[in-house]
mmCIF file of C-alpha atoms and ligand atoms in Angstrom:
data_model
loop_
_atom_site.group_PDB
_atom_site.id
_atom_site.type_symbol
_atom_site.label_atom_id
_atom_site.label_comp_id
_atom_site.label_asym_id
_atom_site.label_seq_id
_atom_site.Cartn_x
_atom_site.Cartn_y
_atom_site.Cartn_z
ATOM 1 C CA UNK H 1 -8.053 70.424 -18.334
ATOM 2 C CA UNK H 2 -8.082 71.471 -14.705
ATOM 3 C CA UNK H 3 -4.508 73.248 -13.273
ATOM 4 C CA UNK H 4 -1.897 71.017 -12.283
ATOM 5 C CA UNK H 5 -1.575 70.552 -8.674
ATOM 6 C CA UNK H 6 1.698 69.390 -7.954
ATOM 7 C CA UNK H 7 2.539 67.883 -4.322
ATOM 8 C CA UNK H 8 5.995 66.991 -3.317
ATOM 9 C CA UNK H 9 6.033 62.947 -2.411
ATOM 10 C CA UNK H 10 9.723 62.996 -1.039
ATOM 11 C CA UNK H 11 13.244 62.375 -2.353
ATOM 12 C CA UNK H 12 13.413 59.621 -5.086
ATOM 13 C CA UNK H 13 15.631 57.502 -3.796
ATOM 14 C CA UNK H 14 14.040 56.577 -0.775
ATOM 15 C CA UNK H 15 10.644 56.311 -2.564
ATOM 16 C CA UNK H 16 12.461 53.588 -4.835
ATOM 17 C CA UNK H 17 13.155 51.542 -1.819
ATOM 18 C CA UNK H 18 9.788 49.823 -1.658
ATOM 19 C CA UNK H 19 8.202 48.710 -5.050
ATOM 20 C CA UNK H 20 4.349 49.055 -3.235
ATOM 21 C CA UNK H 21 3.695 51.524 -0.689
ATOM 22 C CA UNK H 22 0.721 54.177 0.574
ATOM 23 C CA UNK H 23 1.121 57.726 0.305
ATOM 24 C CA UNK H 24 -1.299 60.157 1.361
ATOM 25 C CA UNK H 25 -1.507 63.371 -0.032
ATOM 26 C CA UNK H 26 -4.034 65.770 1.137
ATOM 27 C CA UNK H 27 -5.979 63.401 2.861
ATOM 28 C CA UNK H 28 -5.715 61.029 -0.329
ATOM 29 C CA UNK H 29 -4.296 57.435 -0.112
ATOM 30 C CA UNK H 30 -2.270 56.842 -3.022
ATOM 31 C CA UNK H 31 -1.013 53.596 -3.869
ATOM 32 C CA UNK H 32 2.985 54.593 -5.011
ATOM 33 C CA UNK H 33 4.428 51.727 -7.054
ATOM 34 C CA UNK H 34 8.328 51.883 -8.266
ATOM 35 C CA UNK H 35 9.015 48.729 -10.659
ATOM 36 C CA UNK H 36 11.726 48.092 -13.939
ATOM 37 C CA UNK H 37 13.081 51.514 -13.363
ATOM 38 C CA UNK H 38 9.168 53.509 -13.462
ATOM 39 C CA UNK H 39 7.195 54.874 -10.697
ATOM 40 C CA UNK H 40 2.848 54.279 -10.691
ATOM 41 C CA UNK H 41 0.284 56.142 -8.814
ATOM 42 C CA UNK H 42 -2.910 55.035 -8.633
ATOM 43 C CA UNK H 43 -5.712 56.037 -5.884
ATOM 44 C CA UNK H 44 -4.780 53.575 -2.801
ATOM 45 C CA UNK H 45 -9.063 52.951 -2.421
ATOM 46 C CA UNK H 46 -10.016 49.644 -3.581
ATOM 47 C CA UNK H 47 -13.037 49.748 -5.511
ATOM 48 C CA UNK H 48 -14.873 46.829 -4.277
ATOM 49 C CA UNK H 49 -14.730 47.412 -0.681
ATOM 50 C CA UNK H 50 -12.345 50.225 -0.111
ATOM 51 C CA UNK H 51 -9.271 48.060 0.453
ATOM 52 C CA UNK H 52 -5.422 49.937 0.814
ATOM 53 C CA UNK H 53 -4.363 48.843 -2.578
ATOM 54 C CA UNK H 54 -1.113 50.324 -1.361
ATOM 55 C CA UNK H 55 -0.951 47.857 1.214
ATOM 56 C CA UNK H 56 -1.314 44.761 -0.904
ATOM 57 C CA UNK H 57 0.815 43.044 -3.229
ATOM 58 C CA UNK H 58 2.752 43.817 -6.979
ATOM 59 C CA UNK H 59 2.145 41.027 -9.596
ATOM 60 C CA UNK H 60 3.077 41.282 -12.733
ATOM 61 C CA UNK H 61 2.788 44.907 -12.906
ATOM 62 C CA UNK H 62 -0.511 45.178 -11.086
ATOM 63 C CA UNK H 63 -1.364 45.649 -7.737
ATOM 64 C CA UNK H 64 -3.217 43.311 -5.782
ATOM 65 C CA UNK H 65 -5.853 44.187 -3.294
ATOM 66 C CA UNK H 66 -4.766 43.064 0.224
ATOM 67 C CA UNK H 67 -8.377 42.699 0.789
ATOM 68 C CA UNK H 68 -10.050 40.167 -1.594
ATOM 69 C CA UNK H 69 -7.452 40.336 -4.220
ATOM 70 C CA UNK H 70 -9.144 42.337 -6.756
ATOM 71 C CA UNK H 71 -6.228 43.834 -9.130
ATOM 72 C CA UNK H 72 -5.561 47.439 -11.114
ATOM 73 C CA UNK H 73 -2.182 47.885 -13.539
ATOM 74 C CA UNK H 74 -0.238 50.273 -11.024
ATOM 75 C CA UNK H 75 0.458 52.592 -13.427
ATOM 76 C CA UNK H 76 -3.018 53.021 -15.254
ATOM 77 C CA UNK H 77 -5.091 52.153 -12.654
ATOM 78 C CA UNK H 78 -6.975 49.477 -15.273
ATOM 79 C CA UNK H 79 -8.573 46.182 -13.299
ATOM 80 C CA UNK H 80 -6.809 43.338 -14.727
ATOM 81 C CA UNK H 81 -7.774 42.412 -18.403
ATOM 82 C CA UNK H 82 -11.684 41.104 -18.797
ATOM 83 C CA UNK H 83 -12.571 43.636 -16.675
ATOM 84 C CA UNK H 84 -13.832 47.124 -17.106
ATOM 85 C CA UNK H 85 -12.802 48.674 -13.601
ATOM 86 C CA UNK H 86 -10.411 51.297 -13.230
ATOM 87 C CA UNK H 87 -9.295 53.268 -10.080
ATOM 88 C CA UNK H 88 -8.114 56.748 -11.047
ATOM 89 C CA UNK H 89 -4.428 57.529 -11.993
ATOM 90 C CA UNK H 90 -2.163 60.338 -11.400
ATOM 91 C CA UNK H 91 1.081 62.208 -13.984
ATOM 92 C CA UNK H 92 3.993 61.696 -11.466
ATOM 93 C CA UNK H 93 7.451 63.882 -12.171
ATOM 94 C CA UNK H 94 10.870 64.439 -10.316
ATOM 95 C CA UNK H 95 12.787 67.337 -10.133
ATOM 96 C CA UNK H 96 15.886 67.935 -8.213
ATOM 97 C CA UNK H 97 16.005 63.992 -7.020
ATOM 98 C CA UNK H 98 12.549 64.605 -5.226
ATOM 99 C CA UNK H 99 9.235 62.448 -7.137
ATOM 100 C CA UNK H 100 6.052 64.812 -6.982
ATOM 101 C CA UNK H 101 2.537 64.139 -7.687
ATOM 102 C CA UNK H 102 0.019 66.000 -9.846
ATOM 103 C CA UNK H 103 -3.152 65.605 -7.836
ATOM 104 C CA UNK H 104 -6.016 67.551 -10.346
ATOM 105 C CA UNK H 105 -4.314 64.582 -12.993
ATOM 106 C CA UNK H 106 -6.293 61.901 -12.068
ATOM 107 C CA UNK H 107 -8.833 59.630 -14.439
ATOM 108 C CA UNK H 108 -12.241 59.279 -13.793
ATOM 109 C CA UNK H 109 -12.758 55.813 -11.680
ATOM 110 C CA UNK H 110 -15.048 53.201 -13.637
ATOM 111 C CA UNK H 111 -16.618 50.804 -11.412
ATOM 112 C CA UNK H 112 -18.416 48.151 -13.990
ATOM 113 C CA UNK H 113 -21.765 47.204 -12.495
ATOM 114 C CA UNK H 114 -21.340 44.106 -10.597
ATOM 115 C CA UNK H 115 -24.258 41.907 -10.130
ATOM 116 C CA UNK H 116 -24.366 41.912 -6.379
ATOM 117 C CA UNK H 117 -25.020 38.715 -5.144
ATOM 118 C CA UNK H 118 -28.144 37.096 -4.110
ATOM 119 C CA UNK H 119 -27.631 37.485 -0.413
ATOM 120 C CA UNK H 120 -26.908 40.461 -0.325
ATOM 121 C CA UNK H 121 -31.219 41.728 -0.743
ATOM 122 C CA UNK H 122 -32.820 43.372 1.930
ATOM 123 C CA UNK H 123 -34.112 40.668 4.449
ATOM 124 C CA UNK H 124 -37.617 41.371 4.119
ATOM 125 C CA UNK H 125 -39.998 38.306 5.108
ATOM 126 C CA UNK H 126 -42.319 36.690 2.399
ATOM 127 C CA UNK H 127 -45.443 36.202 3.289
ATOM 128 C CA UNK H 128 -47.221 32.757 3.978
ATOM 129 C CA UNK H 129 -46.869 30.157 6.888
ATOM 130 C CA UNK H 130 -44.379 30.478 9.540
ATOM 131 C CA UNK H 131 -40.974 28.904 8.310
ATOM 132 C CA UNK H 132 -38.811 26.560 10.764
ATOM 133 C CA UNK H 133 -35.088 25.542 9.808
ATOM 134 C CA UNK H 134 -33.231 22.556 11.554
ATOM 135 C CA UNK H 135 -29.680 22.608 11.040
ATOM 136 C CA UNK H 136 -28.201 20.110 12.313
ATOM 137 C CA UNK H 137 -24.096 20.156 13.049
ATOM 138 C CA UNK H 138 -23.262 16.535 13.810
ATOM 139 C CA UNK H 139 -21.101 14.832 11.744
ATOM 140 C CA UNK H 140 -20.896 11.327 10.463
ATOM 141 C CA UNK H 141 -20.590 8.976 7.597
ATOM 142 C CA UNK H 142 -23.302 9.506 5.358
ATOM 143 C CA UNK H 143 -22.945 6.827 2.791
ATOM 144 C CA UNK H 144 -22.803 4.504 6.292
ATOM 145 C CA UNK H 145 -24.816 6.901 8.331
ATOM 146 C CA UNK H 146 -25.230 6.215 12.353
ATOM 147 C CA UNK H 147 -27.788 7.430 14.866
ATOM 148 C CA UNK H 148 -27.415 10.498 16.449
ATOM 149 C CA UNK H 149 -29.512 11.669 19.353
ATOM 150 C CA UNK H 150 -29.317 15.227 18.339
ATOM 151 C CA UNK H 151 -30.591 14.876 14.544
ATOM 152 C CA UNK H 152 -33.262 12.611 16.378
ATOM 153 C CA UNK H 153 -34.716 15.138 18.600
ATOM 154 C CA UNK H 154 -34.030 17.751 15.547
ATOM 155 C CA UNK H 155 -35.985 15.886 13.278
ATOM 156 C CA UNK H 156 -38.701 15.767 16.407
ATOM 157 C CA UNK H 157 -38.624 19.388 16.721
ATOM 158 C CA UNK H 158 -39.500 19.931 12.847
ATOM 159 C CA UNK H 159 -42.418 17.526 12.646
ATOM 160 C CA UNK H 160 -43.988 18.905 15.734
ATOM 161 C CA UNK H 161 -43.349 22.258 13.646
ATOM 162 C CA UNK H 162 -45.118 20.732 10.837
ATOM 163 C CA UNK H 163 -47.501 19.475 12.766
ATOM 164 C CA UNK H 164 -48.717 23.133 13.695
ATOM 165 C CA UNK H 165 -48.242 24.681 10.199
ATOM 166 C CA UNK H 166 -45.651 25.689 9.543
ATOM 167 C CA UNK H 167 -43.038 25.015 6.693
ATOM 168 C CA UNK H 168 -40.025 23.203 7.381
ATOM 169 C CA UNK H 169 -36.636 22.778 6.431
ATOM 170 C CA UNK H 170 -33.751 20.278 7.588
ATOM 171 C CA UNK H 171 -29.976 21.263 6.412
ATOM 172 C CA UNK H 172 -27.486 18.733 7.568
ATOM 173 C CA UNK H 173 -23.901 20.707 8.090
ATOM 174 C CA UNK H 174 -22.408 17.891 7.108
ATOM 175 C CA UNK H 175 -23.731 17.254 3.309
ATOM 176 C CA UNK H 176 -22.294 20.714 2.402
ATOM 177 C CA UNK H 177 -19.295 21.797 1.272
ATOM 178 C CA UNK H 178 -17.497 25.138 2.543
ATOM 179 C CA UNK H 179 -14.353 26.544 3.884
ATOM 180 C CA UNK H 180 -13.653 27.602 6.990
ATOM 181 C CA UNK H 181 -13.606 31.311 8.066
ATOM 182 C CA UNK H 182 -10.243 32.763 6.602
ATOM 183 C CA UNK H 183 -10.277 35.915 9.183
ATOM 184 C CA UNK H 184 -10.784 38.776 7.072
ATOM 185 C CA UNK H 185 -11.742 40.638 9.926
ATOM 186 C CA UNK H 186 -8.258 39.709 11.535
ATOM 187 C CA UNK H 187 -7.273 42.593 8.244
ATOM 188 C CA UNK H 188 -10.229 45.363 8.634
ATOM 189 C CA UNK H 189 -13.504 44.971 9.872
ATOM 190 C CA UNK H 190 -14.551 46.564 6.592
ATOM 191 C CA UNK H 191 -12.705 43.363 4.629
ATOM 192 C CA UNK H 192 -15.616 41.281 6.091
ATOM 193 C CA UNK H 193 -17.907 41.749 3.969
ATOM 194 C CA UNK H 194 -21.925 40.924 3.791
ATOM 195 C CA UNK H 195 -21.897 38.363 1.874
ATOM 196 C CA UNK H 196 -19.415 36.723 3.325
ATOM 197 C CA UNK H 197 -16.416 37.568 1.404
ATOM 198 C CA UNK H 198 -15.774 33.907 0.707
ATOM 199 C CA UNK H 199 -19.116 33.073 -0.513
ATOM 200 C CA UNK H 200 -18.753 35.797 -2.732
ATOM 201 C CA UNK H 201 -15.673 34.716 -4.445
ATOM 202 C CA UNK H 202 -15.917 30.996 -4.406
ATOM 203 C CA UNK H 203 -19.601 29.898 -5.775
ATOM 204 C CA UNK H 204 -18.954 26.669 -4.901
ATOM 205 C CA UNK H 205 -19.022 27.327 -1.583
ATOM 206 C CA UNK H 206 -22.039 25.850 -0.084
ATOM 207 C CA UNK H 207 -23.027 27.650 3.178
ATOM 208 C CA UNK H 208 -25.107 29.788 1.103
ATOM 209 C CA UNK H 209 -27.703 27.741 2.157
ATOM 210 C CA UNK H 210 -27.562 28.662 5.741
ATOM 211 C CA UNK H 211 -27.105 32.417 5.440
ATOM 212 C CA UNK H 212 -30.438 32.307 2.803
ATOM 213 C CA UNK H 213 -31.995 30.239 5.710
ATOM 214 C CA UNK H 214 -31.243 32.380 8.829
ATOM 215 C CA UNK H 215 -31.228 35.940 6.921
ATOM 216 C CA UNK H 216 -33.908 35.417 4.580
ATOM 217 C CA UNK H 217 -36.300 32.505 4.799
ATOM 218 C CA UNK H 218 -36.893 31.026 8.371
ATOM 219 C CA UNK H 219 -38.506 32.753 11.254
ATOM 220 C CA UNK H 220 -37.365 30.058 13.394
ATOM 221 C CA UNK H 221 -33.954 28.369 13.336
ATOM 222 C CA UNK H 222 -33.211 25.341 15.724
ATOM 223 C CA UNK H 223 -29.980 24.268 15.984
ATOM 224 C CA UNK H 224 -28.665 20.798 17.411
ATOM 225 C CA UNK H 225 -25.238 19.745 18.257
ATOM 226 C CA UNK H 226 -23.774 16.942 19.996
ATOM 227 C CA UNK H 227 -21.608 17.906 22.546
ATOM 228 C CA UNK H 228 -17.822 16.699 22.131
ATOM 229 C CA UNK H 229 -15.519 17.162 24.803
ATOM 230 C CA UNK H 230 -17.946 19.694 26.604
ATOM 231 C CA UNK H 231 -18.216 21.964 23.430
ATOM 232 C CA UNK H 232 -20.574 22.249 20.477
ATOM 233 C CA UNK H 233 -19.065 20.357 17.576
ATOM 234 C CA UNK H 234 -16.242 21.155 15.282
ATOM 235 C CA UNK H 235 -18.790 21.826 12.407
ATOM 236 C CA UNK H 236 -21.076 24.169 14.685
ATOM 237 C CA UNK H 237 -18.140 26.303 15.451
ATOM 238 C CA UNK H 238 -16.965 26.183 11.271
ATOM 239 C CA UNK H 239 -20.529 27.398 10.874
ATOM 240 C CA UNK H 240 -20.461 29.952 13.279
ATOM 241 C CA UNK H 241 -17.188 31.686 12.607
ATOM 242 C CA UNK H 242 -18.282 32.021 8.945
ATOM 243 C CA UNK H 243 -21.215 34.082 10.217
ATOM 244 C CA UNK H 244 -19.229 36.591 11.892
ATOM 245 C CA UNK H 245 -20.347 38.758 8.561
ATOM 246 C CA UNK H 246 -23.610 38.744 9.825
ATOM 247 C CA UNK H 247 -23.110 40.397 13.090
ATOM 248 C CA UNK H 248 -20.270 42.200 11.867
ATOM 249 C CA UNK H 249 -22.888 44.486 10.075
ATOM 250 C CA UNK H 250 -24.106 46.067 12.673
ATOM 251 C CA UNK H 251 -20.242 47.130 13.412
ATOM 252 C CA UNK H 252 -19.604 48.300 10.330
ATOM 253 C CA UNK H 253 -22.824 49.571 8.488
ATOM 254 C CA UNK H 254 -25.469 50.048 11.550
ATOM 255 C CA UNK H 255 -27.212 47.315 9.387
ATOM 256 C CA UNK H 256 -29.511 44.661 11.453
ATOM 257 C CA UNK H 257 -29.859 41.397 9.035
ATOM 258 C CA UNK H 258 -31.524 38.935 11.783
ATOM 259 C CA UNK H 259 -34.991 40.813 13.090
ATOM 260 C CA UNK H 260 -37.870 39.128 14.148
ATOM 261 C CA UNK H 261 -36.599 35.611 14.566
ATOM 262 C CA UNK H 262 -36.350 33.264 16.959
ATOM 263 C CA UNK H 263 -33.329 30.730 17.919
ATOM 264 C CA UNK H 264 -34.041 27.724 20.236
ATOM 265 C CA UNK H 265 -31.243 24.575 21.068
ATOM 266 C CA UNK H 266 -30.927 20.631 21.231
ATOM 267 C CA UNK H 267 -27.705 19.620 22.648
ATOM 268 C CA UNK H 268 -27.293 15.797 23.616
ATOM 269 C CA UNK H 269 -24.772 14.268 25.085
ATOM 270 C CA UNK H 270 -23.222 11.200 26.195
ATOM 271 C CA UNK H 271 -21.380 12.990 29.277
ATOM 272 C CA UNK H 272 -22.013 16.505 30.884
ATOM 273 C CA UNK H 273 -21.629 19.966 30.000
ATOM 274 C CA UNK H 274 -24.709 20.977 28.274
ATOM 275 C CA UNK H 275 -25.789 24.401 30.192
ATOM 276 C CA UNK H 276 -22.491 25.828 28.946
ATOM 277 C CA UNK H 277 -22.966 24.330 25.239
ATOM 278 C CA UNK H 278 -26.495 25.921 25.847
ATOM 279 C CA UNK H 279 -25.322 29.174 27.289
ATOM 280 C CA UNK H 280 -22.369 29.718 24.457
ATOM 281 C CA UNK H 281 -24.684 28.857 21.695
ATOM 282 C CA UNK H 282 -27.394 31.596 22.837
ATOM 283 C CA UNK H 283 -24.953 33.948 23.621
ATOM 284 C CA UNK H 284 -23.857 33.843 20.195
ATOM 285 C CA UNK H 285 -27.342 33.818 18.235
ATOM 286 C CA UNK H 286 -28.558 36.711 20.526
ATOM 287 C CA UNK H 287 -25.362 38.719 18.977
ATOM 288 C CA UNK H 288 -26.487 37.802 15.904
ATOM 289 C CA UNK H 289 -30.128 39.331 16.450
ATOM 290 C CA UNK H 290 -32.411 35.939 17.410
ATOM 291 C CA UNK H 291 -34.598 35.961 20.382
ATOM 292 C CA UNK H 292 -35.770 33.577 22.443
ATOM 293 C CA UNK H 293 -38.537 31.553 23.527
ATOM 294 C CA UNK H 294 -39.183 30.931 26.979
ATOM 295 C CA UNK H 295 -37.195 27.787 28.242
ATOM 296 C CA UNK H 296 -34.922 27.975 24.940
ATOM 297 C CA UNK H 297 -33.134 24.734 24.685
ATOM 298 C CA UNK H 298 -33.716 21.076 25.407
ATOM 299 C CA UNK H 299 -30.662 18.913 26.876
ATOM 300 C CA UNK H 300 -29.995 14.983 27.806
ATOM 301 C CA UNK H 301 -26.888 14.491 29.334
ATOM 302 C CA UNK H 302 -26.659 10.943 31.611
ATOM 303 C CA UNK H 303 -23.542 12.446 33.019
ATOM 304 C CA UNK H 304 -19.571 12.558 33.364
ATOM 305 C CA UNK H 305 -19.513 8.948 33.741
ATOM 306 C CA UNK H 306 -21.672 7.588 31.587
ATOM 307 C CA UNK H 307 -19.398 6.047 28.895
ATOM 308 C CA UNK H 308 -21.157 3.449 27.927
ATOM 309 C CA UNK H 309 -22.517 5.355 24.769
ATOM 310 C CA UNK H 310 -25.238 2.286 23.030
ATOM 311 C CA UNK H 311 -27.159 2.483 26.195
ATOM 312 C CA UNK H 312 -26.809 6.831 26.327
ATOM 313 C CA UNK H 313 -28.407 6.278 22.777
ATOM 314 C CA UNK H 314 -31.351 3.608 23.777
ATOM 315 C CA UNK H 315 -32.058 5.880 26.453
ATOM 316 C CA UNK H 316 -32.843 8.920 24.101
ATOM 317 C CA UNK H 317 -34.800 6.593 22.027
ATOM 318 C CA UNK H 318 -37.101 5.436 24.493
ATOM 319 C CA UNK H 319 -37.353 9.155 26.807
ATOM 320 C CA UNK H 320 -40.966 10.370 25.363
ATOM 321 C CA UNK H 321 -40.200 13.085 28.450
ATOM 322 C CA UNK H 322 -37.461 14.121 26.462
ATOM 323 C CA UNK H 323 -39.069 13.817 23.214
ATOM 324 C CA UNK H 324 -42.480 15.732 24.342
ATOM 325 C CA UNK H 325 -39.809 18.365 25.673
ATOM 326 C CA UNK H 326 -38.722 18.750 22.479
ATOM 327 C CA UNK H 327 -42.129 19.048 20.723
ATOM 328 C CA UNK H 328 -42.730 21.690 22.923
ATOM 329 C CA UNK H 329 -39.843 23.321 22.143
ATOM 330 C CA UNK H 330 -40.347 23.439 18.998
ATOM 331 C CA UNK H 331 -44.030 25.079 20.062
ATOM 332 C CA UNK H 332 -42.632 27.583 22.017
ATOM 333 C CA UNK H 333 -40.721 29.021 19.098
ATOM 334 C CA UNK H 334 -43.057 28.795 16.868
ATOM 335 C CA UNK H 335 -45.429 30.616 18.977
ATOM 336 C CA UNK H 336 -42.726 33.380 20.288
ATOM 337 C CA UNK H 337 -42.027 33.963 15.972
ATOM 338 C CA UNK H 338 -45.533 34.400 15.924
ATOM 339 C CA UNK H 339 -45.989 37.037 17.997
ATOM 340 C CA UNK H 340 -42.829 38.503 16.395
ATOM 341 C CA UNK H 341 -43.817 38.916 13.082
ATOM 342 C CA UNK H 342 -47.422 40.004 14.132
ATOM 343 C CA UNK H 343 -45.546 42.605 15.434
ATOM 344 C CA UNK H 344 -43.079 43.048 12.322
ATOM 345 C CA UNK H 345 -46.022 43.354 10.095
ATOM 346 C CA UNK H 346 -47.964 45.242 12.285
ATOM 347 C CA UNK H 347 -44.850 47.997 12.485
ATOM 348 C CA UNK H 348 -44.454 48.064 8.885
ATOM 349 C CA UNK H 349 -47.901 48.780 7.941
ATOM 350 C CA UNK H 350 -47.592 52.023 10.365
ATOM 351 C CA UNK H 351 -44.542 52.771 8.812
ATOM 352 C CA UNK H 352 -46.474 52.554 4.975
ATOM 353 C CA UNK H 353 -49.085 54.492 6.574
ATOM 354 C CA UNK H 354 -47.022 57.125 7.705
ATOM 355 C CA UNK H 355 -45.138 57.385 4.526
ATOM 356 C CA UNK H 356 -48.995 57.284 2.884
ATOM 357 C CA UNK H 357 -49.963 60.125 5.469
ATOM 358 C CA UNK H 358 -46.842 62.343 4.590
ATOM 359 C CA UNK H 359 -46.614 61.814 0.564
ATOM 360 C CA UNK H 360 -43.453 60.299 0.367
ATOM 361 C CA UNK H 361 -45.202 56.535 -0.819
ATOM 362 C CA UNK H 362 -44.528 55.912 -4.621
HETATM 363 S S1 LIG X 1 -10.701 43.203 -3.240
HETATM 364 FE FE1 LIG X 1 -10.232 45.167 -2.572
HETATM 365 S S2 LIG X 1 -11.645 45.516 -1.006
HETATM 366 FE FE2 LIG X 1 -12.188 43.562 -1.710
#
């Protein structure tokens, strides 16, 4: 058994004050608990994404991960029954009204093998046929569905895709089901996880579809949106917020999930505004990692004061300007992916060559 290595936490009386609270003792955060007359010290590091256990919450004798919510008994440091995790403990004692702990005391942690999810793979592009995804972000009735100019041109854009080869895929925003973003970055960066920590603990969330989409399948991802009040719609921004975990790799872990793909734009409209629905949107996918295709969006607007909304509707059924426009938008992207993962493949076959040249290929 290693020698006791005693540290003095402070006098016990004021450690009884708060029943959770973080310590740190030689650069160690320890999560000091003080409930039905005991004190608990477990390690403060949460072990499913280093959350400050002593930050969180005390239920029913365990401590609650401010994080995600993941639990450990605060006095053994066990995860809550079921599961096999354990964050390390420590032997507390007081002498002379002052609480100490005995730092060489801890347990060994136990992190049980977690499946990780099915996101969470290295984006690496199957071969085969260019691969274009339409999402489209309006939202209506769909059991008494209505037309929409955007999921028209949308559905344009794909079969002009088709049309040149490539594989295509349409996800309406509005059949799935999925919560907003609940601002776990708003705690840590670090809290916001890849996946997104929501996805991960509810697995009936239904965005999962996207992220697979943009991070793993498609090469090129078209987006359309109606405008409303000057803005993208309400489901376009519930969409976007929950993808904050995408760029927020790159803040946190240097990691890059969107390379080599391309992002191009329908907006429609019954009055103005579509350069700034345009310019928001592409400022956000180029965070994200997309590029673009020359000329990256296609827009019909017929103006402030155009509120007479049947005939803004029979005039983007009858525009073939606006529809070829969109075909060759659609073109444009696919040729701009092409070039891209040329140039992907073409980077990672010097890369295996290298490794081949130097020995280090298994
Ligand atoms: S539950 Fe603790 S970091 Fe996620």
């Amino acid at each position: 058994m290693a020698n006791p290595d005693w540290h003095r936490l402070g006098p016990v009386e004021t450690l009884k004050q708060r029943s959770l609270q973080t310590v740190t003792v030689a650069g160690r955060p320890i999560a000091l608990s003080y409930d039905e007359g005991r004190f608990g010290a477990i390690l403060g590091r949460c072990l499913h994404a280093g959350g400050p256990l002593g930050d969180g919450t005390l239920r029913n004798g365990y401590v609650v991960c401010p994080w995600h919510g993941w639990t450990y008994q605060r006095e053994t440091g066990e995860g809550e029954p079921g599961s096999t995790d354990a964050v390390p403990r420590y032997l507390l004692k007081q002498e002379g009204g002052e609480l100490f702990i005995d730092l060489a005391s801890g347990t060994h942690p136990r992190a049980a093998s977690h499946e990780p999810h099915p996101l969470a793979r290295r984006p690496e592009r199957a071969p085969g046929a260019l691969r274009v995804v339409g999402i489209s972000t309006t939202v209506m009735d769909r059991q008494a569905p209505r037309y929409s100019t955007s999921e028209d041109l949308l559905g344009v854009a794909l079969e002009a895709a088709a049309g040149d080869g490539a594989e295509t895929k349409l996800i309406r925003l509005d059949s799935l089901r999925f919560r907003a973003c609940e601002g776990y970055y708003s705690k840590s960066a670090n809290a916001c996880t890849w996946p997104c920590s929501i996805t991960q603990m509810d697995d009936k969330d239904e965005l999962t579809a996207v992220y697979e989409a943009l991070v793993h399948w498609a090469d090129v991802v078209l987006i359309a949106t109606p405008i409303r009040w000057g803005n993208a719609s309400s489901l376009y921004f519930k969409m976007i917020e929950r993808m904050n975990c995408i760029q927020n790799q790159i803040t946190t872990h240097n990691r890059v999930l969107i390379r080599n793909k391309v992002a191009g734009f329908i907006v429609t409209g019954g009055q103005d505004n579509v350069q700034a629905v345009a310019g928001e949107m592409m400022m956000f996918f180029g965070e994200l990692g997309f590029t673009f295709a020359q000329f990256p969006f296609v827009g019909h607007s017929r103006g402030w004061s155009a509120e007479d909304m049947e005939n803004n509707v029979a005039a983007v059924k009858a525009d073939q300007e606006l529809r070829e426009g969109t075909r060759a938008l659609a073109r444009r992207c696919l040729e701009r992916a092409r070039d891209l993962v040329a140039a992907g493949e073409g980077a990672a076959r010097t890369e295996r060559g290298g490794r081949k040249a130097n020995g280090s290929l298994k």
